[in-house]
Amino acid sequence: MWLNQTTTSERRTLAATFTGYAVDGFDYMIYTFLIPTLLAAWSMSKAQAGYIATGALLTSAVGGWLAGILADRFGRVRVLQWTVLWFAFFTFLSGFTGSFVELFFTRAMQGFGMGGEWAVGSVLIAETISARHRGKAAGLVQSSWAIGWAASALAFWGVYAVLPPEMAWKVLFWIGILPALLTLYIRRSLREPEVFLAEQARLRALGASGNFLRIFDRSLLRTTVLASLLATGMQGAYYSVTTWLPTFLKTERHLSVLGTSAYLLVLIAGSFAGYLTSAWLSDTIGRRRCFMLFAFMGIVLVLSYTQIPINDGLMLVLGFPLGFFLSGIFSGMGAYLSELYPSDVRGSGQGFCYNFGRAVGAVCPALIGYLSNSIPLGQTIGWIAAICYGIVILACLILPETCGKELSPAVATTV
């Protein structure tokens, strides 16, 4: 087991980032379960529900880039603590809202912290874990999103079983603050990575400081553009499916709350398995091949799930491989982006590329909500997700392979 070959410090960092990203997953995904309730309670349109999801993703894009810049200046660990406090507070505050405008605001503010959590945590993992296990470690942390997603599905089922809908949705937002407090406790003893400390010492000796705009210099610009496209395709497909799937199952497949939860738990189980499998594959066959394999299978499965008239039993079975490829594609992303940039702009580069993808991909939920007024929701989800996966494959054909690269302060991987 590769975990047995890690140090105590590495395992502590893994635990801290794993729990933080799980909380991130819970706090974001809980909203997707509440859309049908809020549509009825506030007479919102599907387009407005999509705007709320998109608003949170857009601000998370800004927050992720900003957090990456701050992490290059003030340290990975300190900024990581700030992000979890921020998104937990605004998730809690969402339970006190009473209109579309109010919820749009609190979810948008929550997004700033959510974006920063992944951007900084993935850099911390990449700089802490050795190159031979970096992909597996990044994938393990990425898999915690499925844990948070599963927790939100179970909480949704449990709370709705004992409380009326008009109260249940509030409670689900409120409890989001509890695991965040646990995460802060776990992170209290984290230390900055040696490679980051060495880079800071080098810059001090030179009397210089990192410049986050260097990711747009000629030597890195092409990498930044292509990596941003890669992230755009991945996240556009993911958010297209996950934001609207509960609503699709309820409104077009006519499943009950219990039935929806069962279908989603199968999908989430597939997601968890996909994260771990892809983490191993990204260290075995390389980052790019793994991305392309999962993107191609994602196209096949999402179109099958949403376009073909299949019975409920087969849809339940297909949920596992759909989740497997839908989520597993992300496992190598944290390691890959870290390997593309030198230490002085690693947080800035990773934060920008991933969150640029999140910002552009965030348009997809709103676009689906708008188009579903004239096109069946399932068809809209399927085709937009397939187009996004095509972008992933195209970017991978041009970007370089970085598997096994040792991180250093001075060297960047260019295209």
C-alpha angles and dihedrals in degrees: 000000000000092000089067088063094058127093126246090255092052092050091048090053090048092052093048096049093041093056093043094054091045089057088048089055093048095049094048100040096046089074092059090062092050098053096094091050093048092046088059099036098049100024089240121169122236088249091058091048088053091049090057091053092045092047091056092048093049093052090044087058091055091042093050094053092044091049090050091053092047091047090056089053107034103023138271098260099049095049090046089060092051093053097054092049091050100050094040092054095051093044088056091047091054089071090068096054123111107186145036092260094051094047091045088057098047094044091047090052091046088056093066091065095039093058092048094052095064097037095054098034094054092051090049091053094046092052095044103045122069119254096251092059100029096102093047092048093048090048092049090054090045089054090064088076086070089051091053090045091051091048090053091050092050092044089050091052094044098045094044089051092062105026134053114254094250089062101028096067091054093051092050091057092046096053090056089084095062101071089043090064089053090052092054090052093052092049096052094099101041120129131207116261117262093235090057093047090049091052092050090050091049092051092048091051089053093045088237138120133211118268113211091202089068088089085074094051117115092259093057106022097093091048090049093051095047095042089051090053090049091053091045093056095046096048097039089058094043097049092043090061104033098044094053104027096091090050091046091052093048101041103032101025092034096221123165123239089266092047093048091051092051093052092046094048089056089050091048092049088054089049093054092049090046093053093052095042093047090047089059093042094051089060092042108042098017136261099274098048090048092051093049094047092052093044093053093048089045090059092051095047101041091051091048092049096049107025108039118077098238128161123256094256094057090044089056091051093047090052091077098057090038090057090041095060098028093061103022092068089074098059098092096038099091093049093043096052091046090052092053095060137054119243098259092063101020094111092042094048096044092043092050099045098045093043095043084058090048092051095050092038088051089070089068099073091050091045091051091049090052097044093046089071088074105016126052110267094236094054092048093051093048100050097043091050091049092052090051092052089052088059089054092055092047093051092048092055090062105033121087127250114250104173111143095015116150112228117239136173095237110041130076128188110237131191 
